[in-house]
PDB file of C-alpha atoms in Angstrom:
ATOM      1  CA  GLN A   1    -100.700 174.567 175.858  1.00 96.00           C
ATOM      2  CA  VAL A   2    -102.586 174.331 172.607  1.00 98.00           C
ATOM      3  CA  GLN A   3    -106.005 172.708 172.889  1.00 98.00           C
ATOM      4  CA  LEU A   4    -108.819 172.074 170.461  1.00 98.00           C
ATOM      5  CA  VAL A   5    -111.898 170.953 172.396  1.00 98.00           C
ATOM      6  CA  GLN A   6    -114.845 169.736 170.399  1.00 98.00           C
ATOM      7  CA  SER A   7    -118.499 169.497 171.308  1.00 98.00           C
ATOM      8  CA  GLY A   8    -120.137 166.227 172.274  1.00 98.00           C
ATOM      9  CA  ALA A   9    -121.608 163.410 170.260  1.00 98.00           C
ATOM     10  CA  GLU A  10    -124.746 163.996 168.236  1.00 98.00           C
ATOM     11  CA  VAL A  11    -127.528 161.725 166.997  1.00 98.00           C
ATOM     12  CA  LYS A  12    -129.575 163.076 164.113  1.00 98.00           C
ATOM     13  CA  LYS A  13    -132.352 161.963 161.810  1.00 98.00           C
ATOM     14  CA  PRO A  14    -131.892 161.926 158.024  1.00 98.00           C
ATOM     15  CA  GLY A  15    -132.475 165.344 156.520  1.00 98.00           C
ATOM     16  CA  ALA A  16    -131.505 167.169 159.687  1.00 98.00           C
ATOM     17  CA  SER A  17    -128.540 169.467 160.271  1.00 98.00           C
ATOM     18  CA  VAL A  18    -125.737 169.176 162.789  1.00 98.00           C
ATOM     19  CA  GLN A  19    -123.399 171.770 164.242  1.00 98.00           C
ATOM     20  CA  VAL A  20    -120.080 170.815 165.766  1.00 98.00           C
ATOM     21  CA  SER A  21    -117.926 173.305 167.629  1.00 98.00           C
ATOM     22  CA  CYS A  22    -114.168 173.417 168.111  1.00 98.00           C
ATOM     23  CA  LYS A  23    -113.042 175.679 170.943  1.00 98.00           C
ATOM     24  CA  THR A  24    -109.376 176.566 170.764  1.00 98.00           C
ATOM     25  CA  SER A  25    -106.996 177.867 173.387  1.00 98.00           C
ATOM     26  CA  GLY A  26    -103.315 178.300 174.083  1.00 98.00           C
ATOM     27  CA  TYR A  27    -102.429 180.353 171.005  1.00 98.00           C
ATOM     28  CA  THR A  28    -103.452 183.412 168.980  1.00 98.00           C
ATOM     29  CA  PHE A  29    -106.653 182.224 167.331  1.00 98.00           C
ATOM     30  CA  THR A  30    -106.466 184.279 164.152  1.00 98.00           C
ATOM     31  CA  THR A  31    -102.951 183.178 163.166  1.00 97.00           C
ATOM     32  CA  TYR A  32    -103.910 179.606 162.297  1.00 98.00           C
ATOM     33  CA  PHE A  33    -106.408 178.101 159.896  1.00 98.00           C
ATOM     34  CA  ILE A  34    -108.814 175.406 161.057  1.00 98.00           C
ATOM     35  CA  HIS A  35    -109.710 172.437 158.895  1.00 98.00           C
ATOM     36  CA  TRP A  36    -112.518 169.933 159.290  1.00 98.00           C
ATOM     37  CA  VAL A  37    -111.819 166.277 158.580  1.00 98.00           C
ATOM     38  CA  ARG A  38    -114.123 163.312 158.972  1.00 98.00           C
ATOM     39  CA  GLN A  39    -113.719 159.570 159.243  1.00 98.00           C
ATOM     40  CA  ALA A  40    -116.567 157.157 158.660  1.00 98.00           C
ATOM     41  CA  PRO A  41    -116.434 153.922 160.688  1.00 97.00           C
ATOM     42  CA  GLY A  42    -113.782 151.645 159.247  1.00 97.00           C
ATOM     43  CA  HIS A  43    -112.766 154.167 156.605  1.00 98.00           C
ATOM     44  CA  GLY A  44    -109.985 156.653 155.983  1.00 98.00           C
ATOM     45  CA  LEU A  45    -109.715 160.372 156.564  1.00 98.00           C
ATOM     46  CA  GLU A  46    -111.697 162.737 154.356  1.00 98.00           C
ATOM     47  CA  TRP A  47    -110.907 166.437 154.048  1.00 98.00           C
ATOM     48  CA  MET A  48    -114.046 168.538 154.309  1.00 98.00           C
ATOM     49  CA  GLY A  49    -113.089 172.178 154.393  1.00 98.00           C
ATOM     50  CA  ILE A  50    -111.040 175.039 155.796  1.00 98.00           C
ATOM     51  CA  ILE A  51    -111.749 178.356 157.467  1.00 98.00           C
ATOM     52  CA  ASN A  52    -109.385 181.273 157.652  1.00 98.00           C
ATOM     53  CA  THR A  53    -109.980 182.346 161.241  1.00 98.00           C
ATOM     54  CA  ASP A  54    -108.695 185.841 160.518  1.00 97.00           C
ATOM     55  CA  ASP A  55    -111.120 186.898 157.801  1.00 96.00           C
ATOM     56  CA  GLY A  56    -113.651 184.072 157.911  1.00 97.00           C
ATOM     57  CA  VAL A  57    -113.094 183.017 154.298  1.00 98.00           C
ATOM     58  CA  THR A  58    -113.872 179.365 153.752  1.00 98.00           C
ATOM     59  CA  ASP A  59    -113.312 176.684 151.152  1.00 97.00           C
ATOM     60  CA  SER A  60    -114.737 173.211 151.052  1.00 97.00           C
ATOM     61  CA  ALA A  61    -114.287 169.978 149.203  1.00 96.00           C
ATOM     62  CA  HIS A  62    -116.403 169.490 146.114  1.00 94.00           C
ATOM     63  CA  ASN A  63    -118.407 166.759 147.853  1.00 93.00           C
ATOM     64  CA  PHE A  64    -119.640 169.205 150.487  1.00 95.00           C
ATOM     65  CA  LYS A  65    -120.238 172.386 148.534  1.00 90.00           C
ATOM     66  CA  GLY A  66    -123.660 173.783 149.332  1.00 92.00           C
ATOM     67  CA  ARG A  67    -124.046 171.555 152.374  1.00 97.00           C
ATOM     68  CA  LEU A  68    -121.186 172.606 154.617  1.00 98.00           C
ATOM     69  CA  THR A  69    -120.964 175.902 156.492  1.00 98.00           C
ATOM     70  CA  MET A  70    -117.993 176.922 158.606  1.00 98.00           C
ATOM     71  CA  THR A  71    -117.950 179.983 160.812  1.00 98.00           C
ATOM     72  CA  ARG A  72    -115.814 181.371 163.594  1.00 98.00           C
ATOM     73  CA  ASP A  73    -116.277 183.486 166.686  1.00 98.00           C
ATOM     74  CA  THR A  74    -113.093 185.381 167.392  1.00 98.00           C
ATOM     75  CA  SER A  75    -114.378 186.521 170.805  1.00 98.00           C
ATOM     76  CA  THR A  76    -114.412 182.927 172.046  1.00 98.00           C
ATOM     77  CA  SER A  77    -111.743 181.459 169.731  1.00 98.00           C
ATOM     78  CA  THR A  78    -114.262 178.909 168.525  1.00 98.00           C
ATOM     79  CA  VAL A  79    -114.901 177.479 165.082  1.00 98.00           C
ATOM     80  CA  TYR A  80    -118.233 175.964 164.060  1.00 98.00           C
ATOM     81  CA  MET A  81    -119.000 173.410 161.383  1.00 98.00           C
ATOM     82  CA  GLU A  82    -122.577 172.898 160.225  1.00 98.00           C
ATOM     83  CA  LEU A  83    -123.534 170.133 157.849  1.00 98.00           C
ATOM     84  CA  ASN A  84    -127.080 169.976 156.531  1.00 98.00           C
ATOM     85  CA  GLY A  85    -129.128 167.467 154.588  1.00 97.00           C
ATOM     86  CA  LEU A  86    -127.705 164.614 156.650  1.00 98.00           C
ATOM     87  CA  THR A  87    -127.857 161.046 155.383  1.00 98.00           C
ATOM     88  CA  SER A  88    -126.636 157.793 156.879  1.00 97.00           C
ATOM     89  CA  GLY A  89    -123.496 158.315 154.828  1.00 97.00           C
ATOM     90  CA  ASP A  90    -122.616 161.270 157.058  1.00 98.00           C
ATOM     91  CA  THR A  91    -122.267 159.022 160.098  1.00 98.00           C
ATOM     92  CA  ALA A  92    -118.655 159.631 161.070  1.00 98.00           C
ATOM     93  CA  LEU A  93    -116.185 161.011 163.540  1.00 98.00           C
ATOM     94  CA  TYR A  94    -115.615 164.694 162.795  1.00 98.00           C
ATOM     95  CA  TYR A  95    -112.295 166.327 163.659  1.00 98.00           C
ATOM     96  CA  CYS A  96    -111.032 169.877 163.652  1.00 98.00           C
ATOM     97  CA  VAL A  97    -107.325 170.315 163.027  1.00 98.00           C
ATOM     98  CA  ARG A  98    -105.085 173.339 163.086  1.00 98.00           C
ATOM     99  CA  GLU A  99    -102.836 174.517 160.251  1.00 98.00           C
ATOM    100  CA  LYS A 100    -100.151 177.157 160.354  1.00 95.00           C
ATOM    101  CA  PRO A 101    -100.629 178.854 156.968  1.00 94.00           C
ATOM    102  CA  GLY A 102     -98.274 177.211 154.491  1.00 91.00           C
ATOM    103  CA  GLY A 103     -99.106 173.620 155.209  1.00 89.00           C
ATOM    104  CA  GLY A 104     -98.119 173.253 158.834  1.00 93.00           C
ATOM    105  CA  PHE A 105    -100.702 170.920 160.288  1.00 97.00           C
ATOM    106  CA  ASP A 106    -100.211 170.114 163.952  1.00 97.00           C
ATOM    107  CA  PHE A 107    -102.883 169.760 166.650  1.00 98.00           C
ATOM    108  CA  TRP A 108    -106.120 167.838 166.301  1.00 98.00           C
ATOM    109  CA  GLY A 109    -109.346 167.989 168.255  1.00 98.00           C
ATOM    110  CA  HIS A 110    -110.446 164.780 169.941  1.00 98.00           C
ATOM    111  CA  GLY A 111    -113.259 164.214 167.472  1.00 98.00           C
ATOM    112  CA  THR A 112    -117.052 164.420 167.613  1.00 98.00           C
ATOM    113  CA  MET A 113    -119.160 161.415 166.687  1.00 98.00           C
ATOM    114  CA  VAL A 114    -122.175 162.215 164.552  1.00 98.00           C
ATOM    115  CA  SER A 115    -124.633 159.403 164.005  1.00 98.00           C
ATOM    116  CA  VAL A 116    -127.437 159.678 161.468  1.00 98.00           C
ATOM    117  CA  SER A 117    -130.236 157.185 161.791  1.00 96.00           C
ATOM    118  CA  SER A 118    -133.966 157.064 161.378  1.00 94.00           C
TER     119      SER A 118
ATOM    120  CA  GLN B   1    -111.231 166.228 141.833  1.00 85.00           C
ATOM    121  CA  THR B   2    -107.775 165.277 143.070  1.00 93.00           C
ATOM    122  CA  VAL B   3    -107.121 161.626 143.866  1.00 96.00           C
ATOM    123  CA  VAL B   4    -104.237 160.887 146.216  1.00 98.00           C
ATOM    124  CA  THR B   5    -102.812 157.363 146.077  1.00 98.00           C
ATOM    125  CA  GLN B   6    -100.965 155.439 148.761  1.00 98.00           C
ATOM    126  CA  GLU B   7    -100.012 151.782 149.106  1.00 98.00           C
ATOM    127  CA  PRO B   8    -102.932 150.046 150.830  1.00 98.00           C
ATOM    128  CA  SER B   9    -100.654 147.980 153.026  1.00 98.00           C
ATOM    129  CA  LEU B  10     -97.001 147.314 153.778  1.00 98.00           C
ATOM    130  CA  THR B  11     -95.224 144.928 156.102  1.00 98.00           C
ATOM    131  CA  VAL B  12     -91.852 145.508 157.725  1.00 98.00           C
ATOM    132  CA  SER B  13     -89.746 143.623 160.248  1.00 98.00           C
ATOM    133  CA  PRO B  14     -88.762 145.210 163.555  1.00 98.00           C
ATOM    134  CA  GLY B  15     -85.538 147.149 163.094  1.00 98.00           C
ATOM    135  CA  GLY B  16     -86.069 147.389 159.365  1.00 98.00           C
ATOM    136  CA  THR B  17     -86.691 150.329 157.073  1.00 98.00           C
ATOM    137  CA  VAL B  18     -89.799 151.017 155.024  1.00 98.00           C
ATOM    138  CA  THR B  19     -90.861 153.804 152.672  1.00 98.00           C
ATOM    139  CA  LEU B  20     -94.446 154.871 152.120  1.00 98.00           C
ATOM    140  CA  THR B  21     -95.342 156.838 149.013  1.00 98.00           C
ATOM    141  CA  CYS B  22     -97.984 159.428 148.169  1.00 98.00           C
ATOM    142  CA  ALA B  23     -98.925 160.318 144.597  1.00 98.00           C
ATOM    143  CA  SER B  24    -101.364 162.829 143.129  1.00 97.00           C
ATOM    144  CA  SER B  25    -103.617 162.468 140.113  1.00 96.00           C
ATOM    145  CA  THR B  26    -102.785 166.083 139.208  1.00 95.00           C
ATOM    146  CA  GLY B  27     -99.171 165.192 138.430  1.00 94.00           C
ATOM    147  CA  ALA B  28     -95.901 165.504 140.287  1.00 96.00           C
ATOM    148  CA  VAL B  29     -96.036 166.136 144.012  1.00 97.00           C
ATOM    149  CA  THR B  30     -93.980 169.256 144.648  1.00 96.00           C
ATOM    150  CA  VAL B  31     -93.222 171.382 147.704  1.00 95.00           C
ATOM    151  CA  GLY B  32     -96.196 173.478 146.630  1.00 95.00           C
ATOM    152  CA  CYS B  33     -98.436 170.513 147.405  1.00 97.00           C
ATOM    153  CA  LEU B  34     -97.470 170.990 151.058  1.00 97.00           C
ATOM    154  CA  PRO B  35     -97.342 167.279 151.911  1.00 98.00           C
ATOM    155  CA  ASN B  36     -98.299 166.302 155.439  1.00 98.00           C
ATOM    156  CA  TRP B  37     -98.109 162.859 156.986  1.00 98.00           C
ATOM    157  CA  PHE B  38    -100.267 161.552 159.820  1.00 98.00           C
ATOM    158  CA  GLN B  39    -100.197 158.438 161.951  1.00 98.00           C
ATOM    159  CA  GLN B  40    -103.359 156.887 163.342  1.00 98.00           C
ATOM    160  CA  LYS B  41    -103.504 153.916 165.665  1.00 98.00           C
ATOM    161  CA  PRO B  42    -106.763 152.022 166.219  1.00 97.00           C
ATOM    162  CA  GLY B  43    -109.217 153.978 168.330  1.00 96.00           C
ATOM    163  CA  GLN B  44    -106.978 157.043 168.470  1.00 98.00           C
ATOM    164  CA  THR B  45    -107.003 160.529 167.046  1.00 98.00           C
ATOM    165  CA  PRO B  46    -104.603 161.047 164.133  1.00 98.00           C
ATOM    166  CA  ARG B  47    -101.240 162.528 165.005  1.00 98.00           C
ATOM    167  CA  THR B  48     -99.290 164.806 162.692  1.00 98.00           C
ATOM    168  CA  LEU B  49     -95.790 163.483 162.008  1.00 98.00           C
ATOM    169  CA  ILE B  50     -94.462 165.545 159.084  1.00 98.00           C
ATOM    170  CA  TYR B  51     -95.582 168.893 157.685  1.00 98.00           C
ATOM    171  CA  SER B  52     -94.656 170.811 154.527  1.00 95.00           C
ATOM    172  CA  SER B  53     -92.771 167.902 152.965  1.00 96.00           C
ATOM    173  CA  TYR B  54     -90.031 167.192 155.522  1.00 97.00           C
ATOM    174  CA  ASN B  55     -90.540 169.198 158.721  1.00 97.00           C
ATOM    175  CA  LYS B  56     -90.932 167.326 161.989  1.00 98.00           C
ATOM    176  CA  HIS B  57     -92.784 168.297 165.131  1.00 97.00           C
ATOM    177  CA  SER B  58     -91.236 168.109 168.549  1.00 97.00           C
ATOM    178  CA  TRP B  59     -93.096 164.862 169.150  1.00 97.00           C
ATOM    179  CA  THR B  60     -92.065 163.190 165.893  1.00 98.00           C
ATOM    180  CA  PRO B  61     -89.595 160.364 166.502  1.00 98.00           C
ATOM    181  CA  ALA B  62     -86.278 160.908 164.722  1.00 98.00           C
ATOM    182  CA  ARG B  63     -86.709 157.645 162.802  1.00 98.00           C
ATOM    183  CA  PHE B  64     -89.485 159.247 160.697  1.00 98.00           C
ATOM    184  CA  SER B  65     -88.391 161.265 157.647  1.00 98.00           C
ATOM    185  CA  GLY B  66     -90.400 162.974 154.942  1.00 98.00           C
ATOM    186  CA  PHE B  67     -89.106 163.925 151.514  1.00 97.00           C
ATOM    187  CA  LEU B  68     -89.944 164.265 147.833  1.00 98.00           C
ATOM    188  CA  LEU B  69     -88.528 161.886 145.277  1.00 97.00           C
ATOM    189  CA  GLY B  70     -89.485 161.703 141.630  1.00 93.00           C
ATOM    190  CA  ASP B  71     -93.153 162.523 141.360  1.00 97.00           C
ATOM    191  CA  LYS B  72     -94.130 161.519 144.871  1.00 98.00           C
ATOM    192  CA  ALA B  73     -93.978 162.466 148.513  1.00 98.00           C
ATOM    193  CA  MET B  74     -92.426 159.830 150.711  1.00 98.00           C
ATOM    194  CA  LEU B  75     -92.291 158.880 154.347  1.00 98.00           C
ATOM    195  CA  THR B  76     -89.443 156.666 155.481  1.00 98.00           C
ATOM    196  CA  LEU B  77     -89.387 154.859 158.808  1.00 98.00           C
ATOM    197  CA  SER B  78     -85.967 153.636 159.903  1.00 98.00           C
ATOM    198  CA  ASP B  79     -85.280 151.161 162.692  1.00 98.00           C
ATOM    199  CA  VAL B  80     -88.989 150.382 162.812  1.00 98.00           C
ATOM    200  CA  GLN B  81     -90.426 149.697 166.253  1.00 98.00           C
ATOM    201  CA  PRO B  82     -93.459 147.547 167.120  1.00 98.00           C
ATOM    202  CA  GLU B  83     -95.320 150.685 168.178  1.00 98.00           C
ATOM    203  CA  ASP B  84     -95.042 152.038 164.630  1.00 98.00           C
ATOM    204  CA  GLU B  85     -97.741 149.622 163.523  1.00 98.00           C
ATOM    205  CA  ALA B  86    -100.518 151.962 162.462  1.00 98.00           C
ATOM    206  CA  GLU B  87    -102.359 153.532 159.553  1.00 98.00           C
ATOM    207  CA  TYR B  88    -100.465 156.325 157.809  1.00 98.00           C
ATOM    208  CA  TYR B  89    -102.156 159.031 155.782  1.00 98.00           C
ATOM    209  CA  CYS B  90    -100.711 161.676 153.527  1.00 98.00           C
ATOM    210  CA  LEU B  91    -102.466 164.968 152.784  1.00 98.00           C
ATOM    211  CA  LEU B  92    -101.736 167.094 149.736  1.00 98.00           C
ATOM    212  CA  TYR B  93    -102.664 170.535 148.467  1.00 97.00           C
ATOM    213  CA  CYS B  94    -102.243 169.746 144.780  1.00 91.00           C
ATOM    214  CA  GLY B  95    -104.884 171.059 142.381  1.00 83.00           C
ATOM    215  CA  ARG B  96    -105.721 173.945 144.738  1.00 89.00           C
ATOM    216  CA  THR B  97    -107.632 171.771 147.140  1.00 94.00           C
ATOM    217  CA  TRP B  98    -106.695 169.487 149.977  1.00 97.00           C
ATOM    218  CA  ALA B  99    -107.086 165.729 149.680  1.00 98.00           C
ATOM    219  CA  PHE B 100    -106.089 162.756 151.798  1.00 98.00           C
ATOM    220  CA  GLY B 101    -104.680 159.551 150.473  1.00 98.00           C
ATOM    221  CA  GLY B 102    -106.518 156.354 151.259  1.00 98.00           C
ATOM    222  CA  GLY B 103    -103.984 155.426 153.916  1.00 98.00           C
ATOM    223  CA  THR B 104    -101.302 152.765 154.246  1.00 98.00           C
ATOM    224  CA  LYS B 105    -101.755 150.097 156.882  1.00 98.00           C
ATOM    225  CA  LEU B 106     -98.288 149.345 158.186  1.00 98.00           C
ATOM    226  CA  THR B 107     -97.796 145.989 159.848  1.00 98.00           C
ATOM    227  CA  VAL B 108     -94.693 145.340 161.921  1.00 98.00           C
ATOM    228  CA  LEU B 109     -94.042 141.618 161.857  1.00 95.00           C
TER     229      LEU B 109
END
């Protein structure tokens, strides 16, 4: 069965960086894109970026350009999201979600809570 | 920067029908915008209901339907059940970037 298992909760200080992992299983890793989506407490979903797991090409939302890095390790079928220059505004639940190329979103990770506080 | 607009809230009676809409600031929502619809209940991970405009997953209840009408993407819930009370989000790839709508809080009353 398809699974997207994310790393555990993180607490960071302002200005720090955070890395969240999304380990996938149950399908051929390189045939699906992975997106990152976040949700601040009490707010809606915000699209952050996408990684093509086949060639590693990424794209991110304007709000995150220069601050968001997404990578993948095909040997472990894992995708990584690193966000730097953290502020309190980055406190949110971060999700990875799978897309079959062409707009076919389906499975979501369980989410990783990132808290930023001095 | 694309802005995706949804109704902030809607109320429907059990057994009724309700349609949620999703519009893009870039213009008409077309199949090329690859509309997806997600349901999120309080404290839960979002669940994908509809992908690429109208396609359902195996777990999507038959009473949910996605389609395009006019300039918008739409999600219709028929024979609404109490468990359909949730937040619904659309996601579009208009303007060559992905963007979520602000969500529609659906109340079943």
